[in-house]
Tab-separated table of C-alpha atoms and ligand atoms in Angstrom:
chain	number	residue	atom	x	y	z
A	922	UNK	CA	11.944	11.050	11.189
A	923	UNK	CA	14.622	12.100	13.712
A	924	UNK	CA	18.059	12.458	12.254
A	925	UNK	CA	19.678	8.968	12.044
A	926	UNK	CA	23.054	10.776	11.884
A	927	UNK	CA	22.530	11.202	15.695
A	928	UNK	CA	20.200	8.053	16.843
A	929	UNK	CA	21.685	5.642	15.152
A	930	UNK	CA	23.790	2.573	17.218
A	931	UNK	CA	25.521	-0.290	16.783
A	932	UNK	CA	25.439	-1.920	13.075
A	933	UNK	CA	29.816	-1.794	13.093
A	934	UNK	CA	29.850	-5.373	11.222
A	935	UNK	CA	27.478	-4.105	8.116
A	936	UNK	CA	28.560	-0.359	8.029
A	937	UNK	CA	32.423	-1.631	8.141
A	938	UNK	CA	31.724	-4.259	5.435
A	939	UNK	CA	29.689	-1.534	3.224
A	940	UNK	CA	32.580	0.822	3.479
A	941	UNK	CA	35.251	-1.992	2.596
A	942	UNK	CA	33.105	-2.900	-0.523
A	943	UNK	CA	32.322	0.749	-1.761
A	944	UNK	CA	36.319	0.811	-1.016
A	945	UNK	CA	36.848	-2.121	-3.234
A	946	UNK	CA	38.878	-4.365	-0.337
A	947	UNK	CA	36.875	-7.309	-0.871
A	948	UNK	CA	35.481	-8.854	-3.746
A	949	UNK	CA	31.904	-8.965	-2.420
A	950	UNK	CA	29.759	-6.859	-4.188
A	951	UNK	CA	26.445	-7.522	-2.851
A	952	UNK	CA	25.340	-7.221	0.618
A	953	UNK	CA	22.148	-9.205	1.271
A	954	UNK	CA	19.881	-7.745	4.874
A	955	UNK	CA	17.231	-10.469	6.041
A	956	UNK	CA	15.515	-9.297	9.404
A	957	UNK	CA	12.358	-9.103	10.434
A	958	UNK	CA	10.378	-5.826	10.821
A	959	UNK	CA	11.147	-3.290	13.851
A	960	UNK	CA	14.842	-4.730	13.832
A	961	UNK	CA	16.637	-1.350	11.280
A	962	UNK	CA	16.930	-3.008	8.192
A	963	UNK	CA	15.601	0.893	7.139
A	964	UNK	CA	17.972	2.719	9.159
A	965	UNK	CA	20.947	0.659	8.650
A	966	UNK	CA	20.169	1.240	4.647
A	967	UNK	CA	19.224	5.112	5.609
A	968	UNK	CA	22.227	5.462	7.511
A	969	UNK	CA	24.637	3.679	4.742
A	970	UNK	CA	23.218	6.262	1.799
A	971	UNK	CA	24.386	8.921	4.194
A	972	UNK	CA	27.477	7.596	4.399
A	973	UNK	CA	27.503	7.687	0.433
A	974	UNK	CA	26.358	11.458	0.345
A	975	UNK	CA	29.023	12.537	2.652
A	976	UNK	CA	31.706	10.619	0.215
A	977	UNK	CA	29.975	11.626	-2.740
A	978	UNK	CA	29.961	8.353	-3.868
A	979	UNK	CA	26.588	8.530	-6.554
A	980	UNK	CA	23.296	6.339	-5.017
A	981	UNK	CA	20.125	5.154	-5.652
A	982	UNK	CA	17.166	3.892	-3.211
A	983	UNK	CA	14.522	1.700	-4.507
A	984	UNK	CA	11.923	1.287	-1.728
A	985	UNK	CA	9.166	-0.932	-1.950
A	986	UNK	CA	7.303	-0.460	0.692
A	987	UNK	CA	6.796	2.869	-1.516
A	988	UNK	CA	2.819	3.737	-2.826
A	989	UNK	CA	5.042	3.517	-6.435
A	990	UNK	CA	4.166	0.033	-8.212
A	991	UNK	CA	7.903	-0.673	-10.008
A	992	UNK	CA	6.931	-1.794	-13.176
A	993	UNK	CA	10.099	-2.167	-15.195
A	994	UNK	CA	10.105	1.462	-16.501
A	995	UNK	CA	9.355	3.322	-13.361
A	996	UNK	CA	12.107	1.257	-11.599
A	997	UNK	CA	15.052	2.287	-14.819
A	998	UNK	CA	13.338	6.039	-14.162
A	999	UNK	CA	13.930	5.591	-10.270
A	1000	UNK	CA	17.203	4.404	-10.344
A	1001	UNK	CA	18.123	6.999	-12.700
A	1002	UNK	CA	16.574	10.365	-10.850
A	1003	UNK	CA	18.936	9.131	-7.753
A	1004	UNK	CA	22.022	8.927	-9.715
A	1005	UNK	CA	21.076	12.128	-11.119
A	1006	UNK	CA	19.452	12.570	-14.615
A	1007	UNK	CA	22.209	14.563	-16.112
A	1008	UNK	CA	24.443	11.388	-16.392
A	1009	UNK	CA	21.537	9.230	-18.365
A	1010	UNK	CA	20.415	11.220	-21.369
A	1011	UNK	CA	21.026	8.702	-23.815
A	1012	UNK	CA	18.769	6.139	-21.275
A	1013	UNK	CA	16.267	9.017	-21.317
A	1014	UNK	CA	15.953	9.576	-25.379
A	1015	UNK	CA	15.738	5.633	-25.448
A	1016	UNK	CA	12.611	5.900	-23.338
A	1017	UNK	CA	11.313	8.515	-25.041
A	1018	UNK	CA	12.049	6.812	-28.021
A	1019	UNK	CA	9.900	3.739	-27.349
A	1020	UNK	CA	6.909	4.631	-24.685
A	1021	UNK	CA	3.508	6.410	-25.943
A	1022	UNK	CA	1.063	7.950	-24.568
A	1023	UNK	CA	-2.415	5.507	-23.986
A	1024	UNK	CA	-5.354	7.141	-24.647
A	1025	UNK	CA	-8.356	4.902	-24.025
A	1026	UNK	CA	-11.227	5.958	-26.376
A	1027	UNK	CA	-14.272	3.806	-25.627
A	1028	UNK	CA	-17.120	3.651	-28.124
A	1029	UNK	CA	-20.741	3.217	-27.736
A	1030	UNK	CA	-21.001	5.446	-24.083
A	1031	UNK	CA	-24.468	7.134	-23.552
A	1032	UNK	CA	-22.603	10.033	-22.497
A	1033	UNK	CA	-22.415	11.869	-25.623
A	1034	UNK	CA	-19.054	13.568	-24.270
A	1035	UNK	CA	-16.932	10.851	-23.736
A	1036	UNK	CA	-14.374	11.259	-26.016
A	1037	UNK	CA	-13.433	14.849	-24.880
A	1038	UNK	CA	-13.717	13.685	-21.497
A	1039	UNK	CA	-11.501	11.368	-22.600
A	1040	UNK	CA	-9.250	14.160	-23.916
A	1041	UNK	CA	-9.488	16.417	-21.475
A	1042	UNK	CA	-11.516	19.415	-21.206
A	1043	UNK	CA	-9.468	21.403	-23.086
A	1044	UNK	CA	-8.421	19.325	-25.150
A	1045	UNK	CA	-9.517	17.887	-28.694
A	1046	UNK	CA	-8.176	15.456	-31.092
A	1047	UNK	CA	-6.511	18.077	-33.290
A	1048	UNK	CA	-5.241	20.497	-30.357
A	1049	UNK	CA	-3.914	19.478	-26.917
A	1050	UNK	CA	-2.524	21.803	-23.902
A	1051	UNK	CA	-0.024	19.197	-22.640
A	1052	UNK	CA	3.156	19.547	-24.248
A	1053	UNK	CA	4.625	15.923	-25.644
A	1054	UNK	CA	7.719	14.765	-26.590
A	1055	UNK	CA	11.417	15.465	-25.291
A	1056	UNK	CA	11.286	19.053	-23.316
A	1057	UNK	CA	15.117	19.786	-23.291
A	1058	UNK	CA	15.597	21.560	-20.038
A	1059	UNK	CA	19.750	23.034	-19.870
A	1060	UNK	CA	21.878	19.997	-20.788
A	1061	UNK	CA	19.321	17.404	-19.425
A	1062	UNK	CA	16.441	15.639	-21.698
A	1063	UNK	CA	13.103	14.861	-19.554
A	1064	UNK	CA	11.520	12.012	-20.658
A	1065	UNK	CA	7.701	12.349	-21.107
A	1066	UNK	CA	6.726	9.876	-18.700
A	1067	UNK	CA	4.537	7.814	-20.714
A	1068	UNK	CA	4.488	3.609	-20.945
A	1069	UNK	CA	5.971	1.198	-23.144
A	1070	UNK	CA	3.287	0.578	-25.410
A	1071	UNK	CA	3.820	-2.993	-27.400
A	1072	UNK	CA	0.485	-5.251	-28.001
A	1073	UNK	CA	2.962	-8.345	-27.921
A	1074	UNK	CA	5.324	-10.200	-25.370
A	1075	UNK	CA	7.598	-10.631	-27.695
A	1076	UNK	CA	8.006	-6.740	-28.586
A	1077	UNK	CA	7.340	-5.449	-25.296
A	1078	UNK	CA	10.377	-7.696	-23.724
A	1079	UNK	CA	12.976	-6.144	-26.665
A	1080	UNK	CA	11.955	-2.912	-25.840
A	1081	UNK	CA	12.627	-3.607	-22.226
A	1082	UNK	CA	16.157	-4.963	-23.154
A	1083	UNK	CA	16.840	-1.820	-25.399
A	1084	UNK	CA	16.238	0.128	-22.669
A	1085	UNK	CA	17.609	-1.667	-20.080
A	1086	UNK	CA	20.947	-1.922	-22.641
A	1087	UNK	CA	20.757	1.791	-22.489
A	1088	UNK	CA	20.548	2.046	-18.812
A	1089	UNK	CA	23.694	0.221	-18.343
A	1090	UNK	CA	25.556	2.415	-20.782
A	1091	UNK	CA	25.037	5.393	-18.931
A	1092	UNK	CA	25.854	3.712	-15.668
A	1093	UNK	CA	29.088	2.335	-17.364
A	1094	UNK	CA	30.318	5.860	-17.456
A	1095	UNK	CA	29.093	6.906	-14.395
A	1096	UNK	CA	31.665	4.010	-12.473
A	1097	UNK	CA	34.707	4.627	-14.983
A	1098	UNK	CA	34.637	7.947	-12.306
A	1099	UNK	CA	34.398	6.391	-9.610
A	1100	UNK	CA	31.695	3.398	-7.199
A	1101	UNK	CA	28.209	3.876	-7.093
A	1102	UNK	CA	25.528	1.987	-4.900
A	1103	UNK	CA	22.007	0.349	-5.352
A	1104	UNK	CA	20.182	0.411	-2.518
A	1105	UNK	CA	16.845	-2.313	-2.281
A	1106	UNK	CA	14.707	-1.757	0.452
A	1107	UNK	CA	11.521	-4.044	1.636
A	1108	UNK	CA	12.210	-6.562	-0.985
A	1109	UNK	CA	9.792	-8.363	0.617
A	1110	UNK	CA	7.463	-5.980	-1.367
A	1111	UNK	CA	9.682	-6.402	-4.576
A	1112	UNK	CA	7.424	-6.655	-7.929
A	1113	UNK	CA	7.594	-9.140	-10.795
A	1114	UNK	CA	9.302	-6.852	-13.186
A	1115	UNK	CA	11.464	-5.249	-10.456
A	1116	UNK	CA	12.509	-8.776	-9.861
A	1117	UNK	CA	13.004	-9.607	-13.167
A	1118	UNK	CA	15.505	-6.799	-13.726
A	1119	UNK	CA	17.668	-7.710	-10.899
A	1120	UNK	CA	17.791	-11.509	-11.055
A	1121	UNK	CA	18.140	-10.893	-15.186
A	1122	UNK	CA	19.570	-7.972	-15.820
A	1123	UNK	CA	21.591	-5.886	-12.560
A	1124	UNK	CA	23.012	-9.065	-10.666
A	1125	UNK	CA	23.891	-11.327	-13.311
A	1126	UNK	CA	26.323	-8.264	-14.960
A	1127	UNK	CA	28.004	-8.251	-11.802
A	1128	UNK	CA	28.660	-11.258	-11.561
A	1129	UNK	CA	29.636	-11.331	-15.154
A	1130	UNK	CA	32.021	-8.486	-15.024
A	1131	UNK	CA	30.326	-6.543	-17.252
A	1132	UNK	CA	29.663	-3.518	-14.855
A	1133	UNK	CA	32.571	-3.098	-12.050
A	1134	UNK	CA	32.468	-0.358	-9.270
A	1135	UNK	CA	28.686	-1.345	-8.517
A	1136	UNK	CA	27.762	-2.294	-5.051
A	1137	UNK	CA	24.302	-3.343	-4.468
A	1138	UNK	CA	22.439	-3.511	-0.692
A	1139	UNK	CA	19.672	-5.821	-0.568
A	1140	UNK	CA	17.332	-4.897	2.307
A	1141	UNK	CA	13.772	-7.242	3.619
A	1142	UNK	CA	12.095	-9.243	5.943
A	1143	UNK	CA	13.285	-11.619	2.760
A	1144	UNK	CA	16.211	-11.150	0.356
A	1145	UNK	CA	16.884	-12.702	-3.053
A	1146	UNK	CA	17.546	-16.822	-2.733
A	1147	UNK	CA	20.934	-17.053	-5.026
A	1148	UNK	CA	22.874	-20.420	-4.703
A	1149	UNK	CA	26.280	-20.737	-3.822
A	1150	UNK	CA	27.857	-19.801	-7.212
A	1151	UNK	CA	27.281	-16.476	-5.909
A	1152	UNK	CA	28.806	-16.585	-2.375
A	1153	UNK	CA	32.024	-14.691	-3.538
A	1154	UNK	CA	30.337	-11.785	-4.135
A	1155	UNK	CA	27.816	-11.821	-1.462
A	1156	UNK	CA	27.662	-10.274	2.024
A	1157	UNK	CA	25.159	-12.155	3.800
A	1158	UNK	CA	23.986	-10.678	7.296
A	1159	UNK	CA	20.740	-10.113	9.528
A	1160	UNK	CA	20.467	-7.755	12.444
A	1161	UNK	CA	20.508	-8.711	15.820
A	1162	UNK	CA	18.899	-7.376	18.820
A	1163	UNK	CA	20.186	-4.588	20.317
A	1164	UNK	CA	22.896	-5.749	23.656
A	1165	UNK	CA	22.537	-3.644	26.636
A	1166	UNK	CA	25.559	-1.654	26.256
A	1167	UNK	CA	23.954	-0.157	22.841
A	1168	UNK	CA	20.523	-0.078	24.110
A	1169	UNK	CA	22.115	1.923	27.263
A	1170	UNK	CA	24.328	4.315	24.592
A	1171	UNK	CA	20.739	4.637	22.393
A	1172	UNK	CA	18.945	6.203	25.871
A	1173	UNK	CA	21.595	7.983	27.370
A	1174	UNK	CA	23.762	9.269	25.058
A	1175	UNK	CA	21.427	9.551	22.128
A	1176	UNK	CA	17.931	10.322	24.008
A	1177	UNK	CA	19.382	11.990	26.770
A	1178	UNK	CA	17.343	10.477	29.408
A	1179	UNK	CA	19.111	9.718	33.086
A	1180	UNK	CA	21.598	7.049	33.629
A	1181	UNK	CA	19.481	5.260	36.089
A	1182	UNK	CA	21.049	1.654	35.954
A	1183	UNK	CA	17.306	0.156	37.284
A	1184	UNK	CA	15.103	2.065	34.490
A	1185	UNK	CA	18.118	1.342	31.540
A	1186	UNK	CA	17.661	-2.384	32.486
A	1187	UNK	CA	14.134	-2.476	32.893
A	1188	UNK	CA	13.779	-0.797	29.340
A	1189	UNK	CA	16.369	-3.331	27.319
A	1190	UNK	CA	14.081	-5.884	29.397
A	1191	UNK	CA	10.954	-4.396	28.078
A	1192	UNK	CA	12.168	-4.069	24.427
A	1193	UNK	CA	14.221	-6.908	24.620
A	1194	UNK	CA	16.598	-4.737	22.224
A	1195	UNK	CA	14.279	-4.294	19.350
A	1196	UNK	CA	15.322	-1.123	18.130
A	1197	UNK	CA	11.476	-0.244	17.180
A	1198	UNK	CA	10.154	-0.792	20.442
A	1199	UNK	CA	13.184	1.226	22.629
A	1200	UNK	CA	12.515	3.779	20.428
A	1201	UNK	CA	8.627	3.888	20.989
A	1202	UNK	CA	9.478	3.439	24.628
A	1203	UNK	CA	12.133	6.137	24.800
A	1204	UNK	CA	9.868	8.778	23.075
A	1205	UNK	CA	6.767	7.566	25.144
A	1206	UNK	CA	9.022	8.386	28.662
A	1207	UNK	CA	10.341	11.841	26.499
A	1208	UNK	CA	7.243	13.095	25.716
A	1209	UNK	CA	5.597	12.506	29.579
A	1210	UNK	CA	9.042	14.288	30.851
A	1211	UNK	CA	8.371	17.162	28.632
A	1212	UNK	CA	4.552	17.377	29.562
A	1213	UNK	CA	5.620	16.968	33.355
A	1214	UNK	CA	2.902	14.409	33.104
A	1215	UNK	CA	0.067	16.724	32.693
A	1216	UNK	CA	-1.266	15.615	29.390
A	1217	UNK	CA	-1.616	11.834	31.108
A	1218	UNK	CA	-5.167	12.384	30.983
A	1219	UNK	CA	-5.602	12.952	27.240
B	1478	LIG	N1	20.635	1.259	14.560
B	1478	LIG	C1	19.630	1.942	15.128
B	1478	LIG	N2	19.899	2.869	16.082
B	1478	LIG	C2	18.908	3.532	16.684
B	1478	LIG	N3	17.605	3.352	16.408
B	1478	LIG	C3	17.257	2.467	15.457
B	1478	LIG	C4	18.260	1.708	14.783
B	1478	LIG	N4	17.639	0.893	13.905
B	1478	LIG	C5	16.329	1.131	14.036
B	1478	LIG	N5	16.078	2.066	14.947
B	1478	LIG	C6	14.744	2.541	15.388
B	1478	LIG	O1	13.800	1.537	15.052
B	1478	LIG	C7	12.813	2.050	14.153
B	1478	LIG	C8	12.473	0.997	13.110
B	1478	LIG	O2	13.594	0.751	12.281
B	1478	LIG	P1	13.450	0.411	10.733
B	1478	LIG	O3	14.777	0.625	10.137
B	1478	LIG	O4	12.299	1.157	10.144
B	1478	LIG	O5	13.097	-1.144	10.809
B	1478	LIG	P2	12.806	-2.163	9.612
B	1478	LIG	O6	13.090	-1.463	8.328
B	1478	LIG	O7	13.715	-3.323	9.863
B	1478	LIG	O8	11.374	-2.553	9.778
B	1478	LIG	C9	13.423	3.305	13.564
B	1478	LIG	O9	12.419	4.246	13.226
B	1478	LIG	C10	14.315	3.811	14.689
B	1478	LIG	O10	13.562	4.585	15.597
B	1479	LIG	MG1	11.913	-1.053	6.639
């Protein structure tokens, strides 16, 4: 991906607002991104984490459009690894605490090996090569990566809150230094669980009060339906087309292709100012210019 630092246009309204919520000048805490696909809702949540970074402000991106199914652990884990690990030990021993290792053992196969296939070749049930259990690495406790293992709803969902309750301790003292930021992306994609944690856990303790100095940026083609007790803390906003002015500054400025008023119109005609499209179009016309139009045949 080119650098967004230097592409990236327009989006004033939702960059300002970010910045005045990370900044605490408004009591909305959420901002909420519905646009269909081509339009930035990436880019505009790319370009906001940078803006994090360069205040050192700590951040977290949860994309699903990612190959990663978020079941509830792997989102906690996630979240965690982008706030940095260092600041969620006690979140890590409480996972480490409560997930196993499954080992499927399957009786009855015709192939006599099973079970140490099962195992591993080099493994048996006495000896095994993989280390388990908490590896402490410096100051910071790796968690073993392994699932929650409960044969009942009931169990499985208070081992979920444990570590969920765990989570939010850690990210308590993380924002008595200072704001940090969730960042959704493709909710559209969002899982069950993932879901689950938001609308049940995250969201309502913001509202709540129970965890100031969080800002969270909802990004998708759809965004989380919350009635209107929530509209004090929410930012609602889509993205709009691109006007000619911006689609002109994306080209010329940004690209560096000629300021030919005829082929700047006839592209923001063309893309009708979907950022996606004047960006295929713009690297379509760069690559021919670089070629000098010999490669047209290929
Ligand atoms: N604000 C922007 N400025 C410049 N180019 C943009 C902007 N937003 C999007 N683009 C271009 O459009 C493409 C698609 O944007 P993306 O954020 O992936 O869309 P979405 O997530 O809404 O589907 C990007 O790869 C980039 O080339
Ligand atoms: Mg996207």
């Amino acid at each position: 991906m080119q650098s967004i630092d230097k592409l990236f246009v327009n989006r004033e309204k939702q960059t300002a607002g970010f910045i005045k919520m990370l900044q605490g000048q408004t009591p909305k805490r959420i901002m909420l991104i519905e646009a269909s696909g081509g339009l930035g809702k990436s880019w505009t949540v790319e370009f906001m984490r940078v803006e994090c970074q360069r205040r050192g402000i700590p951040n977290t991106e949860i994309d699903f459009a990612d190959s990663i199914v978020f079941d509830f652990l792997a989102l906690l884990r996630r979240a965690r690894d982008g706030f940095g690990i260092a600041a969620f030990n006690l979140f890590t021993q409480a996972i480490n605490e409560v997930t196993q290792p499954t080992v499927r053992i399957e009786t009855g196969a015709a192939n006599t090996n099973a079970i140490n296939n099962l195992l591993g070749q080099s493994n048996t049930f006495s000896g095994s090569n993989v280390n388990v259990g908490e590896v402490i690495a410096g100051n910071v406790i790796k968690d073993n990566s392994f699932v929650i293992n409960a044969d009942n709803a009931v169990v499985r969902q208070a081992l979920q809150d444990r570590l969920s309750g765990a989570f939010f301790a850690c990210l308590a003292s993380l924002t008595s230094q200072g704001p940090l930021c969730f960042f959704f992306d493709t909710y559209d994609k969002v899982t069950v669980e993932a879901e689950a944690w938001l609308m049940g856990h995250l969201l309502p303790q913001i509202r709540d009060g129970l965890i100031t100095n969080v800002v969270v940026v909802i990004a998708g083609r759809s965004v989380p339906k919350l009635d209107n007790q929530w509209d004090h803390l929410i930012a609602r906003t889509g993205l709009d087309l691109l006007s000619e002015p911006h689609v002109k500054e994306y080209l010329v400025q940004r690209r560096g292709l000629n300021d030919d008023p005829n082929v700047i119109k006839a592209l923001f005609q063309g893309s009708t100012g979907q950022p996606q499209l004047l960006a295929m179009l713009a690297d379509n016309i760069l690559r021919s210019q670089a070629s000098g139009g010999d490669d047209d045949w290929l």
